[in-house]
Short mmCIF file of C-alpha atoms and ligand atoms in Angstrom, two decimals:
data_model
loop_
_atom_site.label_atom_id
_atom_site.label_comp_id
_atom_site.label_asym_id
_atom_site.label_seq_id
_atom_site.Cartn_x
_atom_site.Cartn_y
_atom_site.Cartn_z
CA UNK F 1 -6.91 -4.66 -13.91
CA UNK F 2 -8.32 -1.51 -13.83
CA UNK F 3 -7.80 1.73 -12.12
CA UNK F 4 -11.43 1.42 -10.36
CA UNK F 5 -10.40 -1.88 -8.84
CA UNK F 6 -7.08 -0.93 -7.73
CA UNK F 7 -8.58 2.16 -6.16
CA UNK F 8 -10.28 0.15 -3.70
CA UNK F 9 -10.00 1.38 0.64
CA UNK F 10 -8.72 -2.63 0.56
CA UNK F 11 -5.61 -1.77 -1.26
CA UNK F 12 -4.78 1.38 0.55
CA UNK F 13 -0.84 1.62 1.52
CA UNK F 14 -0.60 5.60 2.14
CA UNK F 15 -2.35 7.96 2.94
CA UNK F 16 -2.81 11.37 4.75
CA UNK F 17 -1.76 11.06 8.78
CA UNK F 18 -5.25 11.27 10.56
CA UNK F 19 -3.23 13.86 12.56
CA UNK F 20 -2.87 16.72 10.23
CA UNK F 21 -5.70 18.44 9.71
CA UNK F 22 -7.70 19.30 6.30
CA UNK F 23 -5.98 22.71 6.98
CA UNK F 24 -4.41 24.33 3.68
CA UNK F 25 -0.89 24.49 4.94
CA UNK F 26 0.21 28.25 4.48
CA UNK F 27 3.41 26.88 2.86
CA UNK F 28 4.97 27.68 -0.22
CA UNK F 29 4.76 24.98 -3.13
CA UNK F 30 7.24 21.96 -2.27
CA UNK F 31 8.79 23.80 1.22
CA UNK F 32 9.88 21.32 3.49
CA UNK F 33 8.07 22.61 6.40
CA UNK F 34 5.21 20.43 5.31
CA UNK F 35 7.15 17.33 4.92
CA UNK F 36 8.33 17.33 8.77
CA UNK F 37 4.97 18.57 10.02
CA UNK F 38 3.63 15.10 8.41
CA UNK F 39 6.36 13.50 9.97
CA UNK F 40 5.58 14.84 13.31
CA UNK F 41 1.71 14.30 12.87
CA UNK F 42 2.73 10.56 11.56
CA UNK F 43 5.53 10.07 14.40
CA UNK F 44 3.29 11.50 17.12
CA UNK F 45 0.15 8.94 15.85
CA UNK F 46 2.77 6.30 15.87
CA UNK F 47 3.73 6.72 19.18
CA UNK F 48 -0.24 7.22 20.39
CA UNK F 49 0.42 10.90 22.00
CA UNK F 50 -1.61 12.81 20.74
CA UNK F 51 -3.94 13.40 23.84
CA UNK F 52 -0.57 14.39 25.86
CA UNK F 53 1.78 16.07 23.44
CA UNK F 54 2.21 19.73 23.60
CA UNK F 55 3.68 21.41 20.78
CA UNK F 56 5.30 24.85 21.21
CA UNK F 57 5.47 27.16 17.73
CA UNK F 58 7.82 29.65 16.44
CA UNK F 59 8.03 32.89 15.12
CA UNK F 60 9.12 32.30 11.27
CA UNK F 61 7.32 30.35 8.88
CA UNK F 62 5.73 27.72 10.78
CA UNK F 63 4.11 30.24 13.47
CA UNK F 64 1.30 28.66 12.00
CA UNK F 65 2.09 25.08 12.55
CA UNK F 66 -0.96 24.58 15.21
CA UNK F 67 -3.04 24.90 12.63
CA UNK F 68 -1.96 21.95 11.31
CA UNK F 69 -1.62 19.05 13.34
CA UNK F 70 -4.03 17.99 15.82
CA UNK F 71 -2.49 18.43 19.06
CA UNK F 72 -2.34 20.89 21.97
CA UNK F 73 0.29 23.86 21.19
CA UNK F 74 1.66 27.31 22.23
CA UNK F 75 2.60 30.34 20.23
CA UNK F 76 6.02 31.28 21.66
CA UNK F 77 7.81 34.68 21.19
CA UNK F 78 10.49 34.74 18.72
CA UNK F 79 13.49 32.60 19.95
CA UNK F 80 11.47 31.62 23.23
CA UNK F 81 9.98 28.56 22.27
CA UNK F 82 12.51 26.66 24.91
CA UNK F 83 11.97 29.08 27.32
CA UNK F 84 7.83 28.47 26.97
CA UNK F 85 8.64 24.53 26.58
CA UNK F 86 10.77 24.35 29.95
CA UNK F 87 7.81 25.89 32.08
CA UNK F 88 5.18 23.01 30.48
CA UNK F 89 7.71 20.43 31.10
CA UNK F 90 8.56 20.66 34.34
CA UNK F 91 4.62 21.85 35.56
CA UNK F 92 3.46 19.19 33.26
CA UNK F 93 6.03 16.15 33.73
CA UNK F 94 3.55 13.43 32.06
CA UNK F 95 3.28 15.44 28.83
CA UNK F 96 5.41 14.83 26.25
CA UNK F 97 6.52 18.38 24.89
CA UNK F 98 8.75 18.99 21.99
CA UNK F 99 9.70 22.93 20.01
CA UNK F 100 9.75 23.78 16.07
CA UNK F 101 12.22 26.25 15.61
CA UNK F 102 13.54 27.74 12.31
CA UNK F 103 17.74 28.98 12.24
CA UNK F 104 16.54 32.23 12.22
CA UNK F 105 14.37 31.65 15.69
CA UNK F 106 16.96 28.78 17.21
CA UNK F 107 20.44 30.10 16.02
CA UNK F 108 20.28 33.78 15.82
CA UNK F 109 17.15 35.52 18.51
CA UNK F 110 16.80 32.32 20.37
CA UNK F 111 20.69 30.97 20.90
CA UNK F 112 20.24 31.86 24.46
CA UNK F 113 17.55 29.67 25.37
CA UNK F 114 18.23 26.97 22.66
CA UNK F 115 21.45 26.75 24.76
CA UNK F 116 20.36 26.86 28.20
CA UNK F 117 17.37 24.35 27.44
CA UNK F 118 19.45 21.96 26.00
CA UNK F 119 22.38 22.62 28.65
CA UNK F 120 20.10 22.62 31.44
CA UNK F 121 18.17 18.56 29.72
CA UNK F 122 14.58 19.64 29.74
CA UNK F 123 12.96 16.55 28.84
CA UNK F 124 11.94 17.90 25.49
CA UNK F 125 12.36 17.25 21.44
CA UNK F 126 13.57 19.96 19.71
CA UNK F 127 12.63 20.17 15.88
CA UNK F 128 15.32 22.62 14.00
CA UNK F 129 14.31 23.39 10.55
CA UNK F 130 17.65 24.56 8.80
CA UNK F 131 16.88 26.23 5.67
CA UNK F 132 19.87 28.67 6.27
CA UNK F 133 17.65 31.73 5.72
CA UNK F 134 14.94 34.25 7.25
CA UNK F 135 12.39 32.52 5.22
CA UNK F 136 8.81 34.69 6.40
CA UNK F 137 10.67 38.04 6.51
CA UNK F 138 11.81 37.69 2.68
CA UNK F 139 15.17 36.07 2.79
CA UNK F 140 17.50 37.92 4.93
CA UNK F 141 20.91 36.05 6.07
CA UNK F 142 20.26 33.99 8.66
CA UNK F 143 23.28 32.94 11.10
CA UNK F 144 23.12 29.72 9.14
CA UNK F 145 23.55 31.50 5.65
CA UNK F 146 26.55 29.99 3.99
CA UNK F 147 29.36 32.00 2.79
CA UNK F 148 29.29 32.67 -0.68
CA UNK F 149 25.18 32.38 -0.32
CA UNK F 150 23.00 34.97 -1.49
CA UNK F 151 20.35 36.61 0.03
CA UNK F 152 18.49 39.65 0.86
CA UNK F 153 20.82 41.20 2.92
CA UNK F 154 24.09 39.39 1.10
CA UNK F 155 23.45 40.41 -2.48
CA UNK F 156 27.02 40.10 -2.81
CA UNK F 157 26.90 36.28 -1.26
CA UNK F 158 28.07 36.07 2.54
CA UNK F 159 31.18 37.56 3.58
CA UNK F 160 33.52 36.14 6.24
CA UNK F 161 35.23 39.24 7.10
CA UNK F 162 31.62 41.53 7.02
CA UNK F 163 28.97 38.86 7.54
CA UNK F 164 31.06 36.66 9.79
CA UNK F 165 30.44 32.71 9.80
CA UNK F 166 27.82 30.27 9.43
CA UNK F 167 27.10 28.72 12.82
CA UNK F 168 27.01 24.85 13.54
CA UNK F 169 24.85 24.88 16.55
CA UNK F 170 23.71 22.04 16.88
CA UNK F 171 27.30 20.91 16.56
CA UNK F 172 27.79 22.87 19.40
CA UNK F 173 24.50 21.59 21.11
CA UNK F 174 25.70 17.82 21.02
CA UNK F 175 28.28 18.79 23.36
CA UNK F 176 26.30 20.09 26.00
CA UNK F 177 25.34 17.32 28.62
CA UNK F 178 21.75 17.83 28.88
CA UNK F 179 21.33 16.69 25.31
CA UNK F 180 21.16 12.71 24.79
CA UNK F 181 20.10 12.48 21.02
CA UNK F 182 21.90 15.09 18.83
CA UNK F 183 20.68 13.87 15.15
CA UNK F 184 20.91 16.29 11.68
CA UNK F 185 18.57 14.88 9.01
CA UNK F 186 17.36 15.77 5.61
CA UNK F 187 13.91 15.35 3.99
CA UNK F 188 14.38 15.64 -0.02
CA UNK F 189 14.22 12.20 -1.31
CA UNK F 190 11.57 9.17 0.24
CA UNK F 191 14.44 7.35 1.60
CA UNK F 192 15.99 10.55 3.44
CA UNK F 193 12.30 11.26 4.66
CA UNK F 194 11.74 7.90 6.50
CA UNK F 195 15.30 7.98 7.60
CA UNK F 196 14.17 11.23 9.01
CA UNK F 197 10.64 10.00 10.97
CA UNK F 198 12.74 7.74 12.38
CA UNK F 199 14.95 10.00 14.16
CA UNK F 200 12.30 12.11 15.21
CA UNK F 201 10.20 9.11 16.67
CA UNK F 202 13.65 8.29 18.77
CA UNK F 203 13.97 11.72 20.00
CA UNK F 204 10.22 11.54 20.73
CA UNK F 205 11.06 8.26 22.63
CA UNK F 206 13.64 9.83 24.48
CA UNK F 207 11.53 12.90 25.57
CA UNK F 208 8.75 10.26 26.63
CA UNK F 209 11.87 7.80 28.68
CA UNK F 210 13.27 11.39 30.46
CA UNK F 211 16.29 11.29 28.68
CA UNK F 212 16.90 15.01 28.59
CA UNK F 213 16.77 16.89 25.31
CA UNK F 214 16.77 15.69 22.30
CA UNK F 215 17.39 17.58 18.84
CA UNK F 216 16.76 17.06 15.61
CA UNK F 217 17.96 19.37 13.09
CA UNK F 218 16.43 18.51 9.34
CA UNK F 219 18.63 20.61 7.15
CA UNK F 220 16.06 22.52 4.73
CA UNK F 221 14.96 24.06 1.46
CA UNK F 222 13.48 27.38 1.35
CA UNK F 223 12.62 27.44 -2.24
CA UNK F 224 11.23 31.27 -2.31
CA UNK F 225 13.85 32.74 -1.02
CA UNK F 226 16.49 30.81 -2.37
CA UNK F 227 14.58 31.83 -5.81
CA UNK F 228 14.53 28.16 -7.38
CA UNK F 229 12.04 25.83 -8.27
CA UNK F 230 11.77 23.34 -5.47
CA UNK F 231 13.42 20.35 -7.37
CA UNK F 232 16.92 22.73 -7.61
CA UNK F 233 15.87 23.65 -4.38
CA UNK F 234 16.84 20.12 -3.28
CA UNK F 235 19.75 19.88 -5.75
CA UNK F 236 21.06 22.87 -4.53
CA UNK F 237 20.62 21.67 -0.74
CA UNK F 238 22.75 18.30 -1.45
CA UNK F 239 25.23 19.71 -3.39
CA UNK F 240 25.88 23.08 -1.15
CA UNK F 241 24.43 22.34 2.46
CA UNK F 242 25.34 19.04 3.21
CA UNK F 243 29.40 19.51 2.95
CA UNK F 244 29.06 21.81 5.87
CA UNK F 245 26.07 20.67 7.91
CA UNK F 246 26.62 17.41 7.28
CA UNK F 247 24.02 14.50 7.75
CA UNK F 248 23.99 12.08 9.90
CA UNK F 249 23.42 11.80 14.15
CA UNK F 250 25.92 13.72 16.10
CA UNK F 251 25.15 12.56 19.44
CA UNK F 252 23.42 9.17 20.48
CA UNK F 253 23.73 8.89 24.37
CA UNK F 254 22.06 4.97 23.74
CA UNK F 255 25.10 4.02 22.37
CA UNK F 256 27.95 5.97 23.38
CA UNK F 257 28.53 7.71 27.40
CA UNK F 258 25.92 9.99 27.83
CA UNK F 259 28.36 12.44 29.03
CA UNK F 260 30.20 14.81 26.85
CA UNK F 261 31.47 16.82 30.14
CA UNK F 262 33.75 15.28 32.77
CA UNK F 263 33.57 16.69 36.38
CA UNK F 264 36.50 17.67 38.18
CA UNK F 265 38.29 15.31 40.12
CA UNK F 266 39.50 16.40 43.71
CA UNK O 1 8.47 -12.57 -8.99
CA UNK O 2 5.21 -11.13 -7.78
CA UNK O 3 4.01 -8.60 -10.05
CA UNK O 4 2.33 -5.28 -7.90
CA UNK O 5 0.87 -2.91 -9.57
CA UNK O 6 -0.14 0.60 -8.05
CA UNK O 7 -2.33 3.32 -8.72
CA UNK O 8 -2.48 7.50 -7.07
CA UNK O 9 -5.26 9.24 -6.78
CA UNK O 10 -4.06 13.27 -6.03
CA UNK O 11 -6.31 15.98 -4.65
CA UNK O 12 -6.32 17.93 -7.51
CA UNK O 13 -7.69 20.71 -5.26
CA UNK O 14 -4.84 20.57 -2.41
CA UNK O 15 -1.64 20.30 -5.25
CA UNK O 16 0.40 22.95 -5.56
CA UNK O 17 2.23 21.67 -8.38
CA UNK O 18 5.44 21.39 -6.60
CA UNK O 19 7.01 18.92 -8.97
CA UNK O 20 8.66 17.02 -5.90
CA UNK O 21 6.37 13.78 -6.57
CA UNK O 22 6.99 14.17 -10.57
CA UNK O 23 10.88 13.07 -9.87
CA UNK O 24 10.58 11.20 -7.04
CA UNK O 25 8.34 8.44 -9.28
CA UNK O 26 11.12 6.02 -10.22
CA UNK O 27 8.69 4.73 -12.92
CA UNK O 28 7.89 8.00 -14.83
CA UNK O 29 4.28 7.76 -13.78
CA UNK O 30 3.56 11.50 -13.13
CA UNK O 31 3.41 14.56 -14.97
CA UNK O 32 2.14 18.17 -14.18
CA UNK O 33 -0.93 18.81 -16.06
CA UNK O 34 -1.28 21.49 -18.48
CA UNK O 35 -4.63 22.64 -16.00
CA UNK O 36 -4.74 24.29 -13.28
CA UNK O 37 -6.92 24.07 -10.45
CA UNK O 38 -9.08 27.01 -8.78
CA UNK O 39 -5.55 28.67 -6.86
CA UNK O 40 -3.76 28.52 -10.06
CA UNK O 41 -1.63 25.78 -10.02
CA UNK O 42 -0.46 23.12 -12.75
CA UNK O 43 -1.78 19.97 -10.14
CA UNK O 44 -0.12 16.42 -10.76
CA UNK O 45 -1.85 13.61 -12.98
CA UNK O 46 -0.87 9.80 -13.74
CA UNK O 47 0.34 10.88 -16.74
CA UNK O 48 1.60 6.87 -17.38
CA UNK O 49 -1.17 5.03 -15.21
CA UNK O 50 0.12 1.44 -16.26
CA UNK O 51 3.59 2.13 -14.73
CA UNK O 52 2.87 2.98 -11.30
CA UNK O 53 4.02 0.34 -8.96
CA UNK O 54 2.37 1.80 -5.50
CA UNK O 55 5.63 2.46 -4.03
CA UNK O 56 4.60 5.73 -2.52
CA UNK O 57 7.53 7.35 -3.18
CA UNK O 58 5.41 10.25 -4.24
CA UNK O 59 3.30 10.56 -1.40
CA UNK O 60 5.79 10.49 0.83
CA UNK O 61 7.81 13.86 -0.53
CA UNK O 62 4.85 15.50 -0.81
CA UNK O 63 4.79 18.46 1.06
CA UNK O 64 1.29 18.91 1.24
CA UNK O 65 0.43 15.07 1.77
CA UNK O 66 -2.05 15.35 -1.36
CA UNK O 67 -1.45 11.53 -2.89
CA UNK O 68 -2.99 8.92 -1.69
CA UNK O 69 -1.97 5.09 -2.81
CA UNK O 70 -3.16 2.02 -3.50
CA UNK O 71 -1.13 -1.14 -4.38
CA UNK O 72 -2.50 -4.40 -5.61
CA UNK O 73 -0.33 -7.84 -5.72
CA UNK O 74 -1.24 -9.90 -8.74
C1 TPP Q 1 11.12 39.95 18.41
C2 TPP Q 1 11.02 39.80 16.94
N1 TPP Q 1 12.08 40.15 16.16
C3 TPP Q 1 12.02 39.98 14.83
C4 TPP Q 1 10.89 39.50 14.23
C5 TPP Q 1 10.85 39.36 12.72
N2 TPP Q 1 10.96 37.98 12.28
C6 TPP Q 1 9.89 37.23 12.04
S1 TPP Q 1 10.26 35.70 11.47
C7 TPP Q 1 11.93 36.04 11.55
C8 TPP Q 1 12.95 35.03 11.15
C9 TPP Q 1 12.38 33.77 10.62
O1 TPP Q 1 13.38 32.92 10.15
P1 TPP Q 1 13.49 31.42 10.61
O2 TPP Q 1 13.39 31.31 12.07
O3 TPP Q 1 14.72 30.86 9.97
O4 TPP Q 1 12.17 30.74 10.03
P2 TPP Q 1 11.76 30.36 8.53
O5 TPP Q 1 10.74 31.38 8.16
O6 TPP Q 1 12.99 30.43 7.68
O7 TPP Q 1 11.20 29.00 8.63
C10 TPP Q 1 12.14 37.34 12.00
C11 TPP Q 1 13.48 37.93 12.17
C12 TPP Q 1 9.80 39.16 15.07
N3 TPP Q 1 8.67 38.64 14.57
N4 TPP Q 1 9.89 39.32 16.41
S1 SF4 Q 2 9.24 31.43 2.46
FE1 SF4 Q 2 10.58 29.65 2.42
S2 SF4 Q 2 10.37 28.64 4.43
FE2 SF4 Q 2 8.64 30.07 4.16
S3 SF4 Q 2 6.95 28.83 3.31
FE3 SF4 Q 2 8.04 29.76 1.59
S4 SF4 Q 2 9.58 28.23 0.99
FE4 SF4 Q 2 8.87 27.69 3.04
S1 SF4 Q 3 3.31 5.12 -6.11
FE1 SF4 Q 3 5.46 4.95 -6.84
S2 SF4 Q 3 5.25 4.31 -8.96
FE2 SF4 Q 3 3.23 5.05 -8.37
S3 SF4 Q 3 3.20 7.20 -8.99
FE3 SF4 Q 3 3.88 7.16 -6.86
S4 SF4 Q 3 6.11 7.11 -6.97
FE4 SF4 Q 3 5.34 6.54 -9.01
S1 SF4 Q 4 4.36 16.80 -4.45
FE1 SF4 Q 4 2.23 17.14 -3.84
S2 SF4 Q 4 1.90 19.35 -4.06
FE2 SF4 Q 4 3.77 18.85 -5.16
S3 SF4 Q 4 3.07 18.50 -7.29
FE3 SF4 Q 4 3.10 16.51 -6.27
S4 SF4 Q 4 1.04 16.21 -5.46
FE4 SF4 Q 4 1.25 18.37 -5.97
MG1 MG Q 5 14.91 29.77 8.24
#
């Protein structure tokens, strides 16, 4: 057979998400921001919300990210994006509204309002993209920065005693009782990737059933900054990241008690 | 067993030569090519057209969703 017959709309089995738009994504060459923003675009088509799903954008990378999938957002202030998200949620309770937040804008600016958000179970998703650096400023530690790990500001590698420790947060957001689906995913092979729209497509669910919030942390490459090619990018993600953020969901209030906090009893 | 066979067609214009797709092909279909396009970068060909089995593996790491597939069952 030839190519000209197989290349035929009949035969067609993937192709770009009618969602993102013909956009250039501002991304560097093989950075997983654009993987999860076609996730997103894919999950929110999926799901058929695009005409009430309200996106709210970081500062960091993906400040951008409106630009690229066809849906309503809003540009938050650094770290604020839960703070912006609570006020459309609960003045806009039949819109389905979800965050993108880098480690830099969730764990270190924003920990306040990650925290409260989550504590308090807006009805939101929250999309945490871990790529344990300050990717848009030019690599600075990030709270997520692991030790040993080099960067800008840790030419040395991270120190325990100077830099302190890499935080877990969303270990420490799964115990919070607002939260129902606490998930950590990965997107640098195709089987990690679906595994990955599929979480985000439950938390999406969850947002849409008033579950409370929902998080899903997709543990990252930031090739640049990391100074690789993207391939050891990915390499170095598997064999460095996932020891200590390990993959897998942390929290699924579907199957287990919703509740991670018990009142007291009088 | 059914044979499929596949076929990519990339937007030679939108790659940015990642590599991602190259070694996420398990059949060795794609290769970098020794071009570039107008922003400078070494876009991905079907370097091994008969292999490709339509999988989509490639597509689907792609960060910049520039693949598109087709898959034919024979
Ligand atoms: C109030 C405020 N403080 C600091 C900055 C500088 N700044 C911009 S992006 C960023 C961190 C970005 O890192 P991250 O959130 O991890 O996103 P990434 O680029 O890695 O995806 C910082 C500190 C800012 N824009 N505004
Ligand atoms: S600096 Fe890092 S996070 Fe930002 S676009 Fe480049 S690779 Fe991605
Ligand atoms: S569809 Fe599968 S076999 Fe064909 S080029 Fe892509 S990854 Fe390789
Ligand atoms: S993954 Fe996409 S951007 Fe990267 S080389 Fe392949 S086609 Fe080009
Ligand atoms: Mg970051």
């Amino acid at each position: 057979m030839e190519l000209a017959d197989i290349i035929n709309p009949k035969n067609l089995v993937y192709e770009k998400p009618a969602l993102l738009t013909s956009t250039t994504m501002h991304y560097c060459p093989g950075c997983s921001h654009g993987v999860v923003h076609k996730l997103l675009a894919e999950v929110i088509e999926d799901l058929g919300i695009q005409e009430k799903t309200i996106g709210v954008s970081p500062v960091g990378c993906a400040v951008f990210a409106y630009n690229y999938i066809d849906i309503d957002w809003q540009e938050a202030a650094h770290g604020r994006a839960p703070a912006v998200a609570t006020g459309i949620a609960r003045t806009n309770p039949d819109k389905v509204v979800f965050t993108y937040q880098g480690d830099g804008d969730l764990a270190s600016i924003g920990t306040a309002e990650i925290l409260h958000a989550c504590n308090r179970g807006e009805d939101m998703v929250v999309i945490f993209v871990n790529n344990g650096i300050y990717g848009m400023t030019g690599g600075q530690m990030a709270p997520t920065t692991l030790l040993g790990q080099i960067t800008a500001t840790t030419p040395t590698g991270r120190d325990a005693g100077r830099n302190g420790y890499p935080l877990k947060i969303t270990e420490l957001i799964a115990q919070l009782s607002g939260t129902s689906y606490v998930t950590r995913q990965s997107v640098q092979t195709p089987a990690a990737i679906r595994k990955c729209k599929k979480a985000i497509s439950k938390a999406f669910q969850a947002a849409i059933d008033k579950k409370g919030t929902s998080f899903v942390e997709v543990v990252s490459t930031c090739n640049m900054n990391w100074k690789m090619t993207p391939v050891k990018a990915n390499e170095w993600m598997v064999e460095n990241m996932f020891p200590f953020y390990v993959p897998g969901d942390l929290k699924d209030s579907s199957k287990n008690n919703p509740e991670s906090y018990t009142p007291l009893k009088n | 067993m059914a044979k499929v066979i596949g076929a990519v067609v990339v937007d030679n214009e939108e790659c940015k030569g990642c590599g991602l797709c190259v070694v996420a092909c398990p059949q060795d279909v794609l290769g970098q090519n020794k071009q570039v396009n107008s922003r400078g970068y070494h876009y991905s060909f079907m370097k091994n057209p008969e292999a490709c089995i339509g999988c989509s593996n490639c597509a689907t790491v792609c960060p910049d969703t520039c693949i598109t597939v087709y898959r034919v069952k024979l």
